[in-house]
XYZ file of C-alpha atoms in Angstrom:
489
model
C 24.244 48.040 -30.841
C 22.278 51.270 -30.548
C 20.090 51.865 -27.480
C 16.882 51.660 -29.553
C 17.929 48.396 -31.146
C 19.055 47.024 -27.772
C 15.692 47.920 -26.226
C 13.872 46.319 -29.126
C 15.968 43.143 -28.784
C 15.358 42.999 -25.055
C 11.647 43.473 -25.565
C 11.593 40.764 -28.237
C 13.606 38.447 -25.975
C 11.185 39.004 -23.092
C 8.238 38.405 -25.400
C 9.716 35.131 -26.658
C 10.523 34.032 -23.121
C 6.938 34.677 -22.073
C 5.621 32.801 -25.108
C 7.936 29.840 -24.497
C 7.037 29.770 -20.813
C 3.378 29.851 -21.739
C 3.813 27.035 -24.238
C 5.692 24.962 -21.664
C 3.005 25.587 -19.050
C 0.322 24.689 -21.594
C 2.157 21.466 -22.490
C 2.483 20.539 -18.814
C -1.172 21.314 -18.238
C -2.176 19.205 -21.226
C 0.040 16.387 -19.988
C -1.480 16.610 -16.514
C -4.981 16.654 -17.973
C -4.146 13.608 -20.065
C -2.860 11.781 -17.031
C -5.817 12.852 -14.920
C -8.173 11.672 -17.623
C -6.684 8.185 -17.375
C -6.440 7.910 -13.582
C -8.575 8.666 -10.561
C -7.538 9.445 -7.002
C -8.428 7.660 -3.771
C -7.534 8.241 -0.137
C -6.013 5.368 1.851
C -5.961 5.848 5.617
C -5.585 3.460 8.526
C -5.093 2.923 12.256
C -6.611 6.220 13.338
C -7.005 4.929 16.906
C -9.005 7.935 18.073
C -8.765 8.351 21.855
C -11.675 10.183 23.544
C -10.295 9.718 27.080
C -7.423 12.237 27.234
C -9.717 14.552 29.205
C -11.805 12.210 31.401
C -14.305 14.952 32.298
C -14.999 15.486 28.604
C -15.313 11.726 28.093
C -18.253 11.700 30.518
C -19.898 14.471 28.510
C -19.233 12.614 25.252
C -20.972 9.508 26.551
C -24.093 11.548 27.296
C -24.095 13.554 24.053
C -24.958 12.724 20.444
C -22.036 12.470 18.052
C -23.092 15.744 16.417
C -22.049 17.544 19.634
C -18.686 15.838 20.104
C -16.614 18.424 18.249
C -17.905 21.237 20.456
C -17.184 19.243 23.618
C -13.708 18.232 22.498
C -12.822 21.767 21.331
C -13.699 23.323 24.708
C -10.876 24.257 27.136
C -9.340 21.314 28.972
C -10.546 20.433 32.460
C -8.321 21.618 35.299
C -7.336 18.084 36.311
C -7.295 16.583 32.825
C -3.569 15.847 32.599
C -3.236 14.408 36.108
C -6.225 12.090 35.628
C -4.995 11.066 32.174
C -1.563 10.083 33.524
C -3.230 7.870 36.144
C -5.349 6.174 33.478
C -2.353 5.513 31.248
C -0.410 4.059 34.179
C -3.330 1.841 35.182
C -3.741 0.581 31.631
C 0.009 0.171 30.972
C -0.339 2.382 27.912
C 2.859 2.499 25.860
C 2.265 5.808 24.077
C -0.335 8.281 22.896
C -2.880 7.545 20.188
C -4.786 10.102 18.124
C -6.072 13.036 20.149
C -8.739 15.506 19.080
C -6.025 17.986 18.037
C -4.304 15.392 15.856
C -7.500 14.104 14.282
C -8.649 17.639 13.513
C -5.250 18.382 11.952
C -5.337 15.225 9.834
C -8.871 15.967 8.616
C -7.822 19.465 7.569
C -4.894 18.005 5.646
C -7.167 15.414 4.028
C -9.629 18.129 3.066
C -6.821 20.107 1.426
C -4.829 17.308 -0.218
C -7.451 14.644 -1.017
C -10.254 16.819 -2.389
C -10.009 14.995 -5.728
C -10.545 11.536 -4.202
C -13.333 9.400 -5.642
C -13.493 7.157 -2.570
C -11.838 6.573 0.806
C -10.505 3.268 2.136
C -10.073 3.056 5.913
C -8.333 -0.234 6.703
C -9.307 -0.656 10.341
C -8.608 0.271 13.967
C -10.793 3.311 14.352
C -10.624 3.388 18.167
C -7.696 3.678 20.582
C -5.553 0.969 22.078
C -6.556 -0.147 25.599
C -10.012 1.271 24.966
C -11.829 -1.061 27.361
C -9.335 -0.430 30.174
C -9.537 3.348 29.770
C -13.322 3.221 29.646
C -13.439 1.183 32.844
C -11.186 3.742 34.562
C -13.523 6.599 33.625
C -16.797 4.661 33.991
C -16.094 2.032 36.681
C -19.762 1.074 37.137
C -20.928 1.132 33.534
C -23.007 -1.693 32.090
C -21.787 -3.710 29.068
C -24.459 -2.117 26.867
C -23.152 1.342 27.791
C -19.635 0.320 26.764
C -20.846 -1.004 23.419
C -22.731 2.244 22.818
C -19.613 4.309 23.524
C -17.496 2.197 21.164
C -20.100 2.619 18.432
C -20.324 6.372 19.021
C -16.529 6.691 18.815
C -16.454 4.798 15.502
C -19.334 6.967 14.300
C -17.352 10.089 15.225
C -14.311 8.895 13.252
C -16.350 8.006 10.157
C -18.402 11.206 10.391
C -15.198 13.252 10.452
C -13.891 11.633 7.281
C -17.207 12.039 5.495
C -17.428 15.689 6.513
C -13.885 16.368 5.291
C -14.742 15.005 1.834
C -18.482 15.610 1.328
C -20.143 13.227 -1.089
C -17.110 10.929 -1.270
C -17.944 7.366 -0.159
C -15.979 5.965 2.767
C -15.441 2.202 2.847
C -14.048 1.028 6.177
C -12.920 -2.251 7.708
C -12.944 -3.269 11.345
C -9.602 -3.678 13.112
C -8.632 -5.787 16.095
C -9.379 -2.903 18.490
C -12.817 -2.192 17.019
C -14.917 -4.374 19.289
C -17.404 -4.156 22.135
C -15.587 -6.729 24.255
C -11.876 -5.918 24.049
C -8.842 -6.120 21.814
C -8.850 -9.194 19.527
C -12.205 -10.281 20.998
C -15.487 -10.368 19.126
C -18.529 -12.546 18.619
C -19.913 -13.251 15.166
C -23.610 -12.435 14.664
C -23.477 -10.125 17.676
C -25.552 -7.054 18.579
C -22.377 -4.987 18.101
C -22.018 -6.085 14.474
C -25.729 -5.644 13.753
C -25.759 -2.126 15.203
C -22.453 -1.096 13.578
C -23.536 -2.282 10.127
C -25.463 0.939 9.503
C -22.331 3.041 10.185
C -20.121 1.096 7.791
C -22.692 0.732 4.994
C -23.901 4.348 5.177
C -22.448 5.282 1.788
C -23.908 2.307 -0.057
C -27.303 2.437 -1.739
C -30.245 0.189 -2.502
C -29.776 -3.560 -2.734
C -26.026 -3.201 -2.276
C -26.535 -1.542 1.103
C -29.088 -4.151 2.177
C -26.682 -6.966 1.313
C -23.752 -5.218 2.974
C -25.655 -4.652 6.209
C -26.650 -8.310 6.312
C -23.129 -9.649 5.690
C -21.586 -7.108 8.082
C -24.025 -8.155 10.805
C -22.768 -11.725 10.412
C -18.999 -11.160 10.644
C -18.133 -7.551 9.720
C -17.435 -8.219 6.016
C -19.154 -6.796 2.924
C -18.712 -6.021 -0.753
C -19.288 -2.885 -2.811
C -18.871 -1.831 -6.439
C -16.224 0.872 -6.780
C -17.780 4.123 -8.049
C -17.604 5.515 -11.589
C -15.484 5.728 -13.646
C -14.538 2.206 -12.469
C -16.133 -0.504 -14.575
C -16.839 -4.034 -13.412
C -14.685 -3.578 -10.287
C -15.596 -4.532 -6.735
C -14.096 -4.043 -3.313
C -14.266 -6.897 -0.802
C -13.916 -5.753 2.810
C -13.001 -8.460 5.326
C -13.063 -8.356 9.093
C -10.190 -10.819 9.384
C -9.903 -10.504 13.154
C -11.437 -14.003 13.231
C -8.335 -15.349 11.478
C -5.885 -13.676 13.862
C -3.608 -15.858 15.959
C -4.777 -13.778 18.964
C -8.519 -14.060 18.324
C -10.906 -15.118 21.079
C -14.635 -14.877 21.487
C -16.024 -12.316 23.929
C -16.051 -15.109 26.489
C -12.314 -15.641 26.077
C -12.560 -18.925 24.180
C -10.912 -20.056 20.954
C -13.419 -20.358 18.125
C -12.424 -21.109 14.520
C -15.985 -21.345 13.171
C -16.255 -17.614 12.243
C -12.962 -17.785 10.322
C -14.105 -20.844 8.387
C -17.414 -19.163 7.538
C -15.623 -16.033 6.372
C -13.245 -17.992 4.133
C -16.289 -19.686 2.613
C -17.862 -16.270 1.916
C -14.588 -14.998 0.440
C -14.225 -17.990 -1.900
C -17.784 -17.512 -3.120
C -17.079 -13.836 -3.894
C -13.826 -14.669 -5.678
C -15.427 -17.403 -7.769
C -18.325 -15.139 -8.708
C -15.892 -12.382 -9.732
C -13.902 -14.832 -11.850
C -17.058 -16.096 -13.563
C -18.208 -12.531 -14.310
C -14.683 -11.428 -15.307
C -14.745 -8.759 -12.608
C -11.711 -7.050 -11.119
C -11.343 -7.011 -7.350
C -9.679 -5.033 -4.622
C -9.578 -6.710 -1.212
C -9.148 -4.849 2.088
C -8.671 -6.165 5.605
C -6.810 -5.012 8.682
C -4.405 -7.733 9.816
C -1.796 -8.866 7.264
C -0.903 -12.518 6.695
C 2.573 -13.935 7.077
C 5.309 -13.543 9.645
C 5.346 -10.832 12.264
C 9.050 -10.228 11.651
C 9.677 -7.805 14.496
C 7.980 -10.013 17.085
C 10.021 -12.928 15.704
C 13.322 -11.014 15.843
C 14.041 -12.189 19.377
C 13.631 -15.817 18.271
C 16.032 -15.998 15.348
C 18.480 -18.350 17.038
C 15.649 -20.626 18.179
C 14.007 -20.270 14.760
C 17.068 -21.639 12.961
C 17.125 -24.544 15.408
C 13.622 -25.546 14.357
C 11.531 -23.055 16.314
C 8.406 -21.380 14.996
C 8.133 -17.739 13.896
C 5.308 -15.609 15.268
C 2.542 -15.293 12.692
C -0.084 -12.585 12.341
C -2.791 -15.105 11.472
C -3.641 -18.469 12.979
C -3.320 -20.270 9.641
C -2.132 -19.673 6.101
C -5.584 -20.200 4.614
C -6.348 -16.545 3.852
C -3.116 -15.771 1.933
C -3.350 -19.095 0.094
C -6.910 -18.338 -1.012
C -6.071 -14.794 -2.110
C -2.938 -15.931 -3.933
C -5.010 -18.367 -5.951
C -6.959 -15.538 -7.586
C -4.222 -13.358 -9.045
C -6.179 -13.286 -12.307
C -9.036 -11.503 -10.517
C -7.453 -9.501 -7.680
C -5.711 -6.287 -8.671
C -4.675 -5.192 -5.180
C -4.894 -6.256 -1.552
C -4.722 -3.652 1.214
C -3.701 -4.403 4.796
C -2.501 -2.249 7.696
C -2.038 -3.027 11.437
C 1.754 -2.550 11.613
C 1.410 1.269 11.436
C 4.115 1.188 8.732
C 4.170 1.995 5.021
C 5.048 -1.406 3.555
C 4.635 -3.665 0.549
C 4.102 -7.426 0.366
C 3.617 -10.086 -2.285
C 1.266 -13.070 -2.229
C 2.577 -15.869 -4.419
C 0.410 -18.850 -5.472
C 1.438 -22.319 -4.360
C 1.714 -23.579 -7.950
C 3.700 -21.915 -10.712
C 1.504 -22.688 -13.700
C 1.190 -20.298 -16.610
C -2.238 -19.129 -15.425
C -1.059 -18.305 -11.911
C -0.275 -14.689 -11.004
C 1.184 -13.032 -7.944
C -0.894 -10.533 -5.964
C 0.439 -7.147 -4.854
C -0.178 -6.029 -1.263
C -0.083 -2.418 -0.085
C 0.286 -1.835 3.648
C -1.059 1.546 4.817
C 0.665 3.462 7.617
C -1.161 4.953 10.590
C -2.571 8.255 11.732
C -1.815 7.175 15.308
C 1.744 8.084 16.375
C 1.869 5.524 19.184
C 4.892 3.646 17.768
C 6.991 6.787 17.380
C 6.030 7.394 13.759
C 4.637 10.628 12.411
C 0.975 10.491 11.348
C 0.381 9.936 7.643
C -2.136 9.067 4.975
C -1.750 7.896 1.372
C -3.096 9.403 -1.840
C -3.450 6.766 -4.551
C -3.922 7.236 -8.283
C -5.642 4.351 -10.048
C -6.288 3.396 -13.653
C -10.078 2.849 -13.644
C -9.972 0.662 -16.775
C -7.483 -1.864 -15.437
C -8.137 -1.119 -11.701
C -4.346 -1.134 -11.215
C -2.752 1.098 -8.578
C -0.910 3.463 -10.878
C 0.965 5.420 -8.193
C 0.681 6.716 -4.643
C 2.031 9.551 -2.522
C 2.447 9.452 1.250
C 1.511 12.661 3.075
C 3.139 13.046 6.506
C 2.660 15.430 9.439
C 5.619 17.428 10.730
C 4.966 16.360 14.329
C 3.095 13.710 16.294
C 0.633 15.947 18.125
C -1.099 17.728 15.266
C -0.583 21.064 17.000
C 0.640 23.553 14.372
C 1.553 20.563 12.203
C 2.425 20.984 8.543
C 1.481 18.088 6.255
C 3.632 17.480 3.184
C 4.540 14.768 0.685
C 7.185 12.404 2.039
C 7.646 10.380 -1.146
C 6.061 9.330 -4.416
C 6.202 5.611 -5.286
C 6.905 5.936 -9.016
C 9.514 8.655 -8.625
C 11.225 6.985 -5.676
C 11.350 3.392 -6.913
C 11.294 3.919 -10.690
C 8.374 1.585 -11.355
C 5.594 2.397 -13.829
C 2.857 1.217 -11.438
C 2.319 -0.659 -8.176
C 1.784 -4.059 -9.757
C 2.634 -7.566 -8.612
C 5.537 -7.556 -11.074
C 6.916 -4.293 -9.665
C 6.612 -5.527 -6.085
C 8.228 -8.854 -6.988
C 11.187 -7.087 -8.597
C 11.642 -4.730 -5.649
C 11.640 -7.572 -3.140
C 14.087 -9.571 -5.281
C 16.377 -6.528 -5.256
C 16.072 -6.254 -1.474
C 17.021 -9.928 -1.072
C 20.063 -9.431 -3.285
C 21.174 -6.491 -1.143
C 21.846 -7.827 2.395
C 23.919 -4.774 3.314
C 21.032 -2.434 2.328
C 23.301 -0.443 0.009
C 21.117 -0.064 -3.074
C 19.099 3.076 -3.695
C 15.835 1.118 -3.534
C 16.746 -0.494 -0.192
C 17.838 2.823 1.239
C 14.631 4.513 0.116
C 12.450 1.730 1.481
C 14.101 1.918 4.903
C 13.961 5.689 4.861
C 10.212 5.828 4.259
C 8.758 2.612 5.720
C 8.060 4.255 9.089
C 6.870 7.793 8.284
C 8.992 10.399 10.005
C 11.545 7.840 11.228
C 14.640 6.956 9.192
C 15.240 3.193 9.520
C 18.456 3.103 7.472
C 21.351 1.380 9.190
C 19.300 -1.476 10.684
C 21.364 -4.061 8.816
C 20.807 -6.924 11.280
C 17.036 -6.626 10.869
C 17.017 -6.038 7.134
C 17.272 -9.527 5.636
C 14.960 -11.275 8.159
C 12.473 -8.489 7.488
C 12.819 -8.881 3.712
C 12.172 -12.615 4.093
C 8.765 -11.772 5.565
C 7.680 -9.754 2.525
C 6.848 -12.756 0.353
C 6.686 -15.856 2.510
C 3.536 -16.753 4.377
C 4.784 -20.301 5.031
C 6.737 -20.834 8.251
C 9.013 -23.388 6.595
C 9.880 -21.126 3.670
C 10.453 -18.179 6.007
C 12.784 -20.249 8.193
C 14.751 -21.357 5.154
C 15.098 -17.760 3.957
C 16.234 -16.399 7.338
C 18.536 -19.270 8.246
C 20.099 -19.953 4.859
C 23.261 -18.007 5.742
C 22.940 -18.090 9.537
C 25.927 -19.433 11.504
C-alpha cells in the first residue's frame, strides 16, 4: 500500500472508531436515561451515633451554644487535655469503642453530598446519638439537671439532622428514633413525654401542612408518624415506627416494665395498614430494632438452645413481625437497622394462602465504626410506580476515623447477587440458597459474608453461618430452634 493510501486508510479507521465510540456512548447514555426515567434514588443511612464528648471542653461550649454554632466549635483546635480527659470518660463508662466523631461525620456528609446528590429523600433508621450518652454527659456535667440533659440530647439530634439536610438541600429527611435516642438512657423512654413533644418538630421539619400537624401529634405520643413519599411516587406512604417500646430491653424512664406503649403502637400500626389496604396504597415501613432472633447474642447458647433453651430475641414478642407479615399485599419494603450490619431478612405470614405474600426486609449498616466495621451508607434506586426497591449500592469509607478517608462503592446488589430487584421473592430465594449451602461455598454465600459487615470480610465463619441463616426468616423461637438444632449432635 502506498503511503498516501495508508494515511487515508488510517484516517478513515480513526474516523470510524470515533463514530463507533460516539454511537456506543450515545447508546449507553440513552440506556442510562431510560433507566433513570423509570427509577428514583434515595439515601439510606443509619446508626450515626454522633459523639459530642470526645473533647470535653468543647462539649461544655456546645451545651451553651445554638446548634448553628456547633460546627465552628467542633472544627476548632482540640483542647490541650482533650485526649486524657476522653480516656478517663471512656474508662468510667466502660465504652467498648469509638462512635462517630466530628471528623467522621464531616467526612460522611461530604461523601453523601457527592454521591447522593440525586436522592429524592433520605431515610435515617435510628440511633442518632452515641452509645453511653447519659454516662458521658454525667462525667462532663456532673451537676446538671434532668432538663439540661434532655436539651443536650435534643440539640445533638438536631445537629445530626441539620447536617444531613445541609448536605442535600431541599431533600426531605425522614428519621426514626433508635434505642439510644432518649432523654433518660439507653432503651428507656416514656410515651407522651416532654422529650417526644419537643423532638417532634425536629423529625417532622420536612413535612408540610396537615401532614406535619398529624405527624407532630403522633410523634409526641410515641415517636411514630406517617408521610407520603414525594413525587414521582404515587399513592405510596412511609410509616415510621419508634419500636423501642417493643424491645425486650425496654423500660420506662423510672426503670419499670410497661407494655402499654407497645400495645398502643401496634394498634396505630394496624389502623394505618388497614387504611392503606382499603385505599390500595403501597407502604414502606421503617423502624430501628429488627424482629426475630439476635443470632450473635444467642451463639453462646446453642447447646442449651437445642436442649430446650430460649434464644435471645430483639423484641419482647412476635406481634410486630406477625402484623407486618400479614400485609404483604400492601407493604413493599421494611427497613430496620440496629445491628450495624448490611443484612437482609424475610417476614413470612403465618398462613400460606394464595393471597398471602412475604415481606422483604433491608437492614442498613452504620456510620458508627464502634463494632470494627467501616462507616457506610446505602444508595437505593426505586421504581416509583411499583414502589419496589429496584437496586442498591453500599458506599464505604476507607478507614474508621474519617480522616483523609476515601468513600467508594463496596458492592451493587443486582450485580453481586444476580437478582432483578430487591423483592420478597429475591430475598426468599437467596435465603433458601444460603440454607442449602452449610459450608458457605456458593458465590452468593461468599458474597454475603464478604459484604455483610462493611470493611470486614466475614468469610470462613462456618460455625456461625447456618445458625445465622436460620435467623433470617424465623421470628418464632420454636421454628428457629428447629432450624438450628435439626442437624445438631
